[in-house]
Short mmCIF file of C-alpha atoms (C1' of nucleotides) in Angstrom, two decimals:
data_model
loop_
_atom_site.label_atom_id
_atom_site.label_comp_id
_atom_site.label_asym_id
_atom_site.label_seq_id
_atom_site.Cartn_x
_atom_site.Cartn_y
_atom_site.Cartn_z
CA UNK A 174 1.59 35.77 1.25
CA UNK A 175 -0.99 33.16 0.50
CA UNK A 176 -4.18 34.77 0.62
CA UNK A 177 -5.19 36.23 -2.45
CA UNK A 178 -8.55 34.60 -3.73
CA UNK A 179 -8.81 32.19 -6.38
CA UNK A 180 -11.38 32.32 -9.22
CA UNK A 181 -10.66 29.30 -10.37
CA UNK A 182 -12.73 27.12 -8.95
CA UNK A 183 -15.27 29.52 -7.77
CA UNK A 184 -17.08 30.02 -11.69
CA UNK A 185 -17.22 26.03 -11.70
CA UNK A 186 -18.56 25.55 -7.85
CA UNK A 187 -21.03 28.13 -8.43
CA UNK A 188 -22.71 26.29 -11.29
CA UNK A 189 -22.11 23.22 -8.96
CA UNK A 190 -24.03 24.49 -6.13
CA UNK A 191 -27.05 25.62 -7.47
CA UNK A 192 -27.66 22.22 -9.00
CA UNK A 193 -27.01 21.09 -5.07
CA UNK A 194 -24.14 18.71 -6.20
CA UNK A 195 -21.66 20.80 -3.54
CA UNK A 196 -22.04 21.23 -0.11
CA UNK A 197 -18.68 21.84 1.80
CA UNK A 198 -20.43 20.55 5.29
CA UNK A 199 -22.09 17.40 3.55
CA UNK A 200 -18.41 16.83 1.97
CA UNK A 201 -16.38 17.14 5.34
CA UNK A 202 -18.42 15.81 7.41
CA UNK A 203 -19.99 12.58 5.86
CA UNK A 204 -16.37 10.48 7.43
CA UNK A 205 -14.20 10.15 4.23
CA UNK A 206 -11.42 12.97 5.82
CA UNK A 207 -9.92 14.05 8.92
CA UNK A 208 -7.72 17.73 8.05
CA UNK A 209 -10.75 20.00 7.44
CA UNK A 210 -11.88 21.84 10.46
CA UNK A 211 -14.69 24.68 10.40
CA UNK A 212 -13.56 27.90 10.50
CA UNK A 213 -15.30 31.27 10.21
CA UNK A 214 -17.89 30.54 7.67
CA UNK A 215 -16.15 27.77 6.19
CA UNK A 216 -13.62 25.19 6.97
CA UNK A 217 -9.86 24.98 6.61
CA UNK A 218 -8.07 22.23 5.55
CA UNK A 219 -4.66 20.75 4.77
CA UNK A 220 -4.43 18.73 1.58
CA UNK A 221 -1.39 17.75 -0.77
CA UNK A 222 0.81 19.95 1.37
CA UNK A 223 -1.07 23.01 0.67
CA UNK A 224 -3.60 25.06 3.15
CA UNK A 225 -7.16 26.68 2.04
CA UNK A 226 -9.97 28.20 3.63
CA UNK A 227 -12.97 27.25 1.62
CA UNK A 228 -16.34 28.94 1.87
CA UNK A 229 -19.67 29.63 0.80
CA UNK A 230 -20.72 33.07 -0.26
CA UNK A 231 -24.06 33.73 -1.94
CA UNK A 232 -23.99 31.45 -4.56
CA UNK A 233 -20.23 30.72 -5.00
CA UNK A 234 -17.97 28.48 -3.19
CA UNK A 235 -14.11 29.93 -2.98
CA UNK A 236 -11.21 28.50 -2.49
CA UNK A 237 -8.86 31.48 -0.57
CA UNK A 238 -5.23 30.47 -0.46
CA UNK A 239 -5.44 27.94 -3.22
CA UNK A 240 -2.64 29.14 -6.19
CA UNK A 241 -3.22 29.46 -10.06
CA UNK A 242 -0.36 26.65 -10.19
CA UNK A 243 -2.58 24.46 -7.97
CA UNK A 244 -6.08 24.84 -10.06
CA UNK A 245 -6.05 21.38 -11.19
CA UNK A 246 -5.04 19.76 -8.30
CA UNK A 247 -8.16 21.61 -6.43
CA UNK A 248 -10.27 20.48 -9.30
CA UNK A 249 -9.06 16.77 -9.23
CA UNK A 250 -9.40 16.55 -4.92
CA UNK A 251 -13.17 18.20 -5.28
CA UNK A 252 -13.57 15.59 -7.98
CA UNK A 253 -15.39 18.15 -9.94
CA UNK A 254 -15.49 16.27 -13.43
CA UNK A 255 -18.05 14.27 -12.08
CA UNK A 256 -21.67 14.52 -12.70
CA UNK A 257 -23.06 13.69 -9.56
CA UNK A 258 -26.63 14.78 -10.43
CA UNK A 259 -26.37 11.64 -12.95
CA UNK A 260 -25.42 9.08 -9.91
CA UNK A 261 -28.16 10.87 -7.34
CA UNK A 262 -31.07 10.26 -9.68
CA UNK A 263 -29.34 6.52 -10.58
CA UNK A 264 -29.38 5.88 -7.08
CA UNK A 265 -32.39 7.23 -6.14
CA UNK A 266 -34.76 4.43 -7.73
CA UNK A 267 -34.40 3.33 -4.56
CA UNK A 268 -36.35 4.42 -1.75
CA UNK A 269 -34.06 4.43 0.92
CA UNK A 270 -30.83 6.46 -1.01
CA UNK A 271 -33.48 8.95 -2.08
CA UNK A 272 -34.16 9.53 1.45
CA UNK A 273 -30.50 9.28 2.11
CA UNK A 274 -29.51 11.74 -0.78
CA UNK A 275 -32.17 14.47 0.61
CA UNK A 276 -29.40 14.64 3.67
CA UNK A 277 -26.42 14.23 2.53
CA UNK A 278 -27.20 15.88 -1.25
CA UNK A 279 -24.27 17.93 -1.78
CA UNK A 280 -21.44 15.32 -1.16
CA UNK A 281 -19.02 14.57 -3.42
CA UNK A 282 -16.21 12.26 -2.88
CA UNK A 283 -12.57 13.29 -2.32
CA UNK A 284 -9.55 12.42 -3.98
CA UNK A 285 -7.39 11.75 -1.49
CA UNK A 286 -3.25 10.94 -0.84
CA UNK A 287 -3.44 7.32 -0.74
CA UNK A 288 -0.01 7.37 1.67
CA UNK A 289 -2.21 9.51 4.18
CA UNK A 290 -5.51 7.97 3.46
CA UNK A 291 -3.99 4.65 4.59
CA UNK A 292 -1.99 5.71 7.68
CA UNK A 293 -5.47 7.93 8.36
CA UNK A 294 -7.55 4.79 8.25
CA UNK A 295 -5.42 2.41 10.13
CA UNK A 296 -5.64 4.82 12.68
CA UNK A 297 -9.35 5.06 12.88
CA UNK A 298 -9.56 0.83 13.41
CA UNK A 299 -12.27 0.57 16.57
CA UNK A 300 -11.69 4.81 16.91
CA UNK A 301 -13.91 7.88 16.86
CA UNK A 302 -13.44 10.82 14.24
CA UNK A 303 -12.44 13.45 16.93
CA UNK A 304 -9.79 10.83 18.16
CA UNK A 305 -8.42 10.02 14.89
CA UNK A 306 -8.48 13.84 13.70
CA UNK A 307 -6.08 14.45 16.78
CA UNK A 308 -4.11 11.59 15.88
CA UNK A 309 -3.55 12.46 12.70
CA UNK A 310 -2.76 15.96 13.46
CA UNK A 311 -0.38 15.12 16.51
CA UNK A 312 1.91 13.00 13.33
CA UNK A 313 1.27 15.86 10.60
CA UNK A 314 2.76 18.31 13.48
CA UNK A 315 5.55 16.20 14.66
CA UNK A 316 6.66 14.72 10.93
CA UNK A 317 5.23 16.95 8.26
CA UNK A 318 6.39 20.55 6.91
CA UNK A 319 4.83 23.54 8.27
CA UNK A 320 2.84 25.51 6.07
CA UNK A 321 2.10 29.28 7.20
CA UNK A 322 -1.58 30.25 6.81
CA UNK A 323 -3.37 33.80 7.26
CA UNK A 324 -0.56 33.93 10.32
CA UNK A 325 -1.42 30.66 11.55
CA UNK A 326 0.48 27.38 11.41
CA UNK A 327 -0.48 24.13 9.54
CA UNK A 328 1.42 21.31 8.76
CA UNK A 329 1.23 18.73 6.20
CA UNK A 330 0.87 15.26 6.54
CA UNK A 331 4.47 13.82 6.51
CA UNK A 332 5.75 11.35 3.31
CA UNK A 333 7.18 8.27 3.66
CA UNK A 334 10.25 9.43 4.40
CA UNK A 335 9.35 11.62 6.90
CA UNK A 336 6.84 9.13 8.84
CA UNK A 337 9.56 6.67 8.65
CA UNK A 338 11.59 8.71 11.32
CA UNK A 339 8.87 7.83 13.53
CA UNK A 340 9.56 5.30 16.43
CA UNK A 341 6.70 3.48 18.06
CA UNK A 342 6.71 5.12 21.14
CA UNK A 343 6.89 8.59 18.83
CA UNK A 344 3.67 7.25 17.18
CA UNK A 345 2.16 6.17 20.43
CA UNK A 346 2.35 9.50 21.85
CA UNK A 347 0.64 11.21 18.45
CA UNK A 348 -2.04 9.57 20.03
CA UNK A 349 -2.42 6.11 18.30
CA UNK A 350 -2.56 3.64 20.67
CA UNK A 351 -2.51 -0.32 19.75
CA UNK A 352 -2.57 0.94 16.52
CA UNK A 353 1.27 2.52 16.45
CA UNK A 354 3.31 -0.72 15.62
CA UNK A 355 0.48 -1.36 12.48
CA UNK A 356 1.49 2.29 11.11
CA UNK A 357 5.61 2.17 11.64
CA UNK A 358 5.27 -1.39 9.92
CA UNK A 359 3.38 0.14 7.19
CA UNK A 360 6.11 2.46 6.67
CA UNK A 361 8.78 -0.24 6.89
CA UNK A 362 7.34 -2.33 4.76
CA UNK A 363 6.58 0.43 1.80
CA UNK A 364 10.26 1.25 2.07
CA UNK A 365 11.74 -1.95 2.21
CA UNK A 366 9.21 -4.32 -0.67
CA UNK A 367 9.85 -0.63 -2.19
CA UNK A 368 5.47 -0.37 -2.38
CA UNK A 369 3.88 2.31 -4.88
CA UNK A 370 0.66 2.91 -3.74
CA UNK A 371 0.04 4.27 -6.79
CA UNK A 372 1.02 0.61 -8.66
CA UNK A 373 -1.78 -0.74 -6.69
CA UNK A 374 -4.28 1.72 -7.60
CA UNK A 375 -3.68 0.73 -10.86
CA UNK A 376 -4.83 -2.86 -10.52
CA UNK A 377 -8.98 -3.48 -9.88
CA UNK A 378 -10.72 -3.37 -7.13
CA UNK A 379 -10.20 -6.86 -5.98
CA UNK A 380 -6.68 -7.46 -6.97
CA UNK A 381 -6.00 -3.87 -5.00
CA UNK A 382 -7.90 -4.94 -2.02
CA UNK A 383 -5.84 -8.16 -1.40
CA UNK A 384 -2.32 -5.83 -1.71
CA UNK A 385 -4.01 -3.57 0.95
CA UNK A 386 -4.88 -6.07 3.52
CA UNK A 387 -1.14 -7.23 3.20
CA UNK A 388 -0.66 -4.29 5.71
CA UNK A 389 -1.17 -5.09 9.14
CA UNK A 390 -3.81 -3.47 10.67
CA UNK A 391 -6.06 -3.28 7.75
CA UNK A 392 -9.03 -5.19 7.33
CA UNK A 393 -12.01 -5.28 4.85
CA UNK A 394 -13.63 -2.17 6.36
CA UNK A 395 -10.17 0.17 6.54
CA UNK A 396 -9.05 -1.48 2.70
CA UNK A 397 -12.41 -0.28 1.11
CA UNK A 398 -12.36 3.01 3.03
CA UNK A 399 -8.46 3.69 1.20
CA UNK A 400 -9.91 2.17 -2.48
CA UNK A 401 -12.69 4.36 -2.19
CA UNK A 402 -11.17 7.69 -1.12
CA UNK A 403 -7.90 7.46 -3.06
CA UNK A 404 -7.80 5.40 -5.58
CA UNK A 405 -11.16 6.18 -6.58
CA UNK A 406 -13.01 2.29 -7.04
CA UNK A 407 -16.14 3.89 -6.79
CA UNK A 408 -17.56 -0.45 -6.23
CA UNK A 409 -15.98 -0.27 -2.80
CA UNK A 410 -18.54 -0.90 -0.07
CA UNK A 411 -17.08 0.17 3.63
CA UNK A 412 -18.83 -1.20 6.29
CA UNK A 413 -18.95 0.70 9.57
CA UNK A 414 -20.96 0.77 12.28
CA UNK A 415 -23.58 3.21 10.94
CA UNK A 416 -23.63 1.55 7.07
CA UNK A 417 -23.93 -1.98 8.90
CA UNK A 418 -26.80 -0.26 11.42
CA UNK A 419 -28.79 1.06 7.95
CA UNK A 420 -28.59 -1.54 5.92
CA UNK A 421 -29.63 -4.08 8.97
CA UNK A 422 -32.43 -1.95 9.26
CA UNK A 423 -33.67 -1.41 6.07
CA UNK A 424 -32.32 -3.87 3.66
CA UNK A 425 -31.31 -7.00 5.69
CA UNK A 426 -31.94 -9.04 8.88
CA UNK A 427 -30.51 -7.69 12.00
CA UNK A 428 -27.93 -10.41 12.71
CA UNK A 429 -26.51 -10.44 9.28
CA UNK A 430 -22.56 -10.49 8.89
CA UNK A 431 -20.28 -7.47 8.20
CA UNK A 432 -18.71 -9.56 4.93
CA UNK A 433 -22.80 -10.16 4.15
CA UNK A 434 -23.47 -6.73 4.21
CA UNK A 435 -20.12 -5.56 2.13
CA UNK A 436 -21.20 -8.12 -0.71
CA UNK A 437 -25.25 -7.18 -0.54
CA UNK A 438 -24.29 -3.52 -0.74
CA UNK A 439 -21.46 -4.11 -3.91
CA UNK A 440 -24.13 -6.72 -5.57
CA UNK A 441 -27.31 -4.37 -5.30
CA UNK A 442 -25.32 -0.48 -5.95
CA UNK A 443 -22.42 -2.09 -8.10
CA UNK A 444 -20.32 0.88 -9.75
CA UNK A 445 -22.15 3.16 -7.35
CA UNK A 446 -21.65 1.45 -4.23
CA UNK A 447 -19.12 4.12 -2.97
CA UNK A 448 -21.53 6.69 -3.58
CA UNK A 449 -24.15 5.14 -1.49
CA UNK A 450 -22.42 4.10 0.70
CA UNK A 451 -21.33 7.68 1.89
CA UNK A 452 -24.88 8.67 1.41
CA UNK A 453 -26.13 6.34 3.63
CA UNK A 454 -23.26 6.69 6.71
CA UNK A 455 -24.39 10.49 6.59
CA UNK A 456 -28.14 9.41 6.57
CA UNK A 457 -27.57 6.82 9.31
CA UNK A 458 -25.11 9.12 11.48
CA UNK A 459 -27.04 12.53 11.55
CA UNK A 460 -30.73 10.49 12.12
CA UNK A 461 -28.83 8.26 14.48
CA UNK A 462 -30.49 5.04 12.95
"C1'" DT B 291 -15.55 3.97 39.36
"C1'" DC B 292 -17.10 1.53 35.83
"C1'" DC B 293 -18.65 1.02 31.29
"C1'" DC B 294 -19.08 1.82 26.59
"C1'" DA B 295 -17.92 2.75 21.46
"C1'" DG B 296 -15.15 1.68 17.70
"C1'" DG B 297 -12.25 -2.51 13.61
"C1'" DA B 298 -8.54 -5.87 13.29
"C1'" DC B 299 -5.78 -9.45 15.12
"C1'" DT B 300 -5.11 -13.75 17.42
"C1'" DA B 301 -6.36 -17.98 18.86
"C1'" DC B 302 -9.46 -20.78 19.12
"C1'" DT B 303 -13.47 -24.10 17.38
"C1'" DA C 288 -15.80 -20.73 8.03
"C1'" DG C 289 -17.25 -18.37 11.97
"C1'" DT C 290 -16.33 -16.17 16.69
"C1'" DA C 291 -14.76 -14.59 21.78
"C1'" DG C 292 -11.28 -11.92 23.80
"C1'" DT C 293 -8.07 -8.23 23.49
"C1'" DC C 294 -5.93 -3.91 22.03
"C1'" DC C 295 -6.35 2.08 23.57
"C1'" DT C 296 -8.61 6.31 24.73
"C1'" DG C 297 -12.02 9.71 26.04
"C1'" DG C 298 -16.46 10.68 27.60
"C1'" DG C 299 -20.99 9.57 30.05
#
DNA sequence: TCCCAGGACTACT
DNA sequence: AGTAGTCCTGGG
C-alpha cells in the first residue's frame, strides 16, 4: 500500500550527489543513527514513525515508501537545505579534515527525534553500535506501533507515553543493561517536571547542554551526541573513543583529557565542530587510527 | 575461561 | 579538579 516511488526528493538528491554532498552509506554509517539497516541496494530505515527504502540508482537517490504528505519531513531529516559543499571546503583548510572529508565526503547530518535520539544515546553509554541497534529495536518492537512495509514488519520508536509503560526489568530485557533504570527515569522525569525537549532545543548550546545532563545517565559525550543530531547545534563536539583516538594523534598529546579534547575541537572548528567531528569518527573508524 | 571494548556514575582524593 | 572502580553484554 506503501510502495509507490517518490519523486520528491529524488530531482533534489540527484543534483546532490553529483556534487558528492550525499552518500546514503557515508550518512548511516558514520555513528549518528541506529534504525537504518542495508537492504538490497540500499538501506531501510524507520524514522518519525514512517518506513523507507532508500537507494541509489544511476545518478538519483529515491526514497520508495516515503508519501507526497511526508516530502518535507524527508527533506528536513536529510537536512537537504544545507550546502555542505560550503562547510567541506571551510573545513578543509585543514589538512587533516581534508583527508577526513575524502572518506567520509557524502555525509550529511540527520535531523533526528530528540525523544529517541536521547533514549538512543543513553543506551549506547560504554556500548557498541550493533548492541545498541538491537537495543533500540528490542524497545521500538515491544513499545512502538507497527508499521507494515513491502510485507514486512517495522515498528516505530515508541513516545513518551508509550516508553513510559516500560518497567525496568521490561527495559532490561530490550537489551539495556545498567543502563535500564537511566532510561525509565528519563521517562519519569519528562512526564512528571512535564520536559519539552523541544523547549530545550530552543535555548543555546550551553544552556541546552546543562538541561541534558540533568538526565541521569548522560554525560558530556551522550549530551553533545543529542544537541548535535536533534537539535541541530552544529558547535557540539562529541568525544568518543575514535574522535578522542584522532585528535590525540594528530592534533594533541596522547594523554590529553576527554573535556580537553571537547573544548580544543569546539575552540579550533567552532560553528563547524559537528561537522568535523562526524568527519573525523568516520576517518578514524574505517582507517582504524 | 578469561579478557576486552565502550561512557557515566559514585566515591574517593 | 581529577581519577579508580563498577555497571552489562557479546565476541575474540
Amino acid at each position: 500500500m506503501m510502495t509507490q516511488k517518490t519523486n520528491v526528493n529524488c530531482q533534489t538528491i540527484q543534483e546532490l550527489k553529483k556534487s558528492s554532498e550525499c552518500h546514503l552509506e557515508h550518512i548511516f554509517e558514520c555513528g549518528q543513527c541506529f534504525r537504518w539497516n542495508k537492504y538490497e541496494d540500499g538501506y531501510i530505515g524507520v524514522a518519525g514513525g514512517k518506513v523507507v527504502y532508500a537507494y541509489e540508482k544511476d545518478d538519483v537517490i529515491c526514497l520508495e515508501g516515503a508519501k507526497e504528505e511526508d516530502k518535507n519531513f524527508w527533506w528536513e531529516y536529510f537536512d537537504l537545505g544545507r550546502d555542505y559543499g560550503e562547510i567541506k571546503r571551510e573545513l578543509e583548510k585543514d589538512e587533516i579534515l581534508k583527508e577526513a572529508i575524502k572518506y567520509g565526503y557524502g555525509i550529511r547530518i540527520l535531523k533526528q527525534e530528540p525523544f529517541e535520539t536521547l533514549i538512543s544515546f543513553i543506551i549506547s553509554a560504554n556500548n557498541r553500535i550493533p548492541m545498541i541497534k538491537r537495543a533500540v529495536e528490542n524497545i521500538s518492537i515491544r513499545f512502538g506501533d507497527r508499521i507494515e512495509f513491502r510485507g514486512m514488519e517495522f515498528y516505530a520508536f515508541p513516545t513518551v507515553e508509550q516508553l513510559a509503560r516500560a518497567t525496568v526489568g521490561d527495559l532490561e530485557d530490550c537489551g539495556t543493561g545498567f543502563r535500564a533504570p537511566y532510561i525509565a527515569e528519563a521517562v519519569r522525569k519528562i512526564i512528571d517536571e512535564k520536559i519539552d525537549l523541544e523547549e530545550i532545543k530552543k535555548l543555546d548550546t550551553d544552556e541546552a547542554m546543562k538541561k541534558l545532563m540533568e538526565f541521569k545517565g548522560v554525560g558530556p559525550k551522550v549530551a553533545d551526541c543529542v544537541l548535535l543530531f536533534s537539535m541541530q547545534k552544529f558547535d557540539a563536539f562529541p568525544v568518543d573513543v575514535w574522535v578522542k583516538k584522532i585528535m590525540q594523534k594528530f592534533y594533541l598529546a596522547p594523554d590529553v583529557s576527554l573535556n580537553k579534547i571537547r573544548q580544543f575541537g569546539k575552540n579550533k572548528f567552532g560553528d563547524l565542530a559537528g561537522f568535523a567531528q562526524q568527519y573525523l569518527f568516520y576517518y578514524a573508524r574505517e582507517n582504524k587510527v
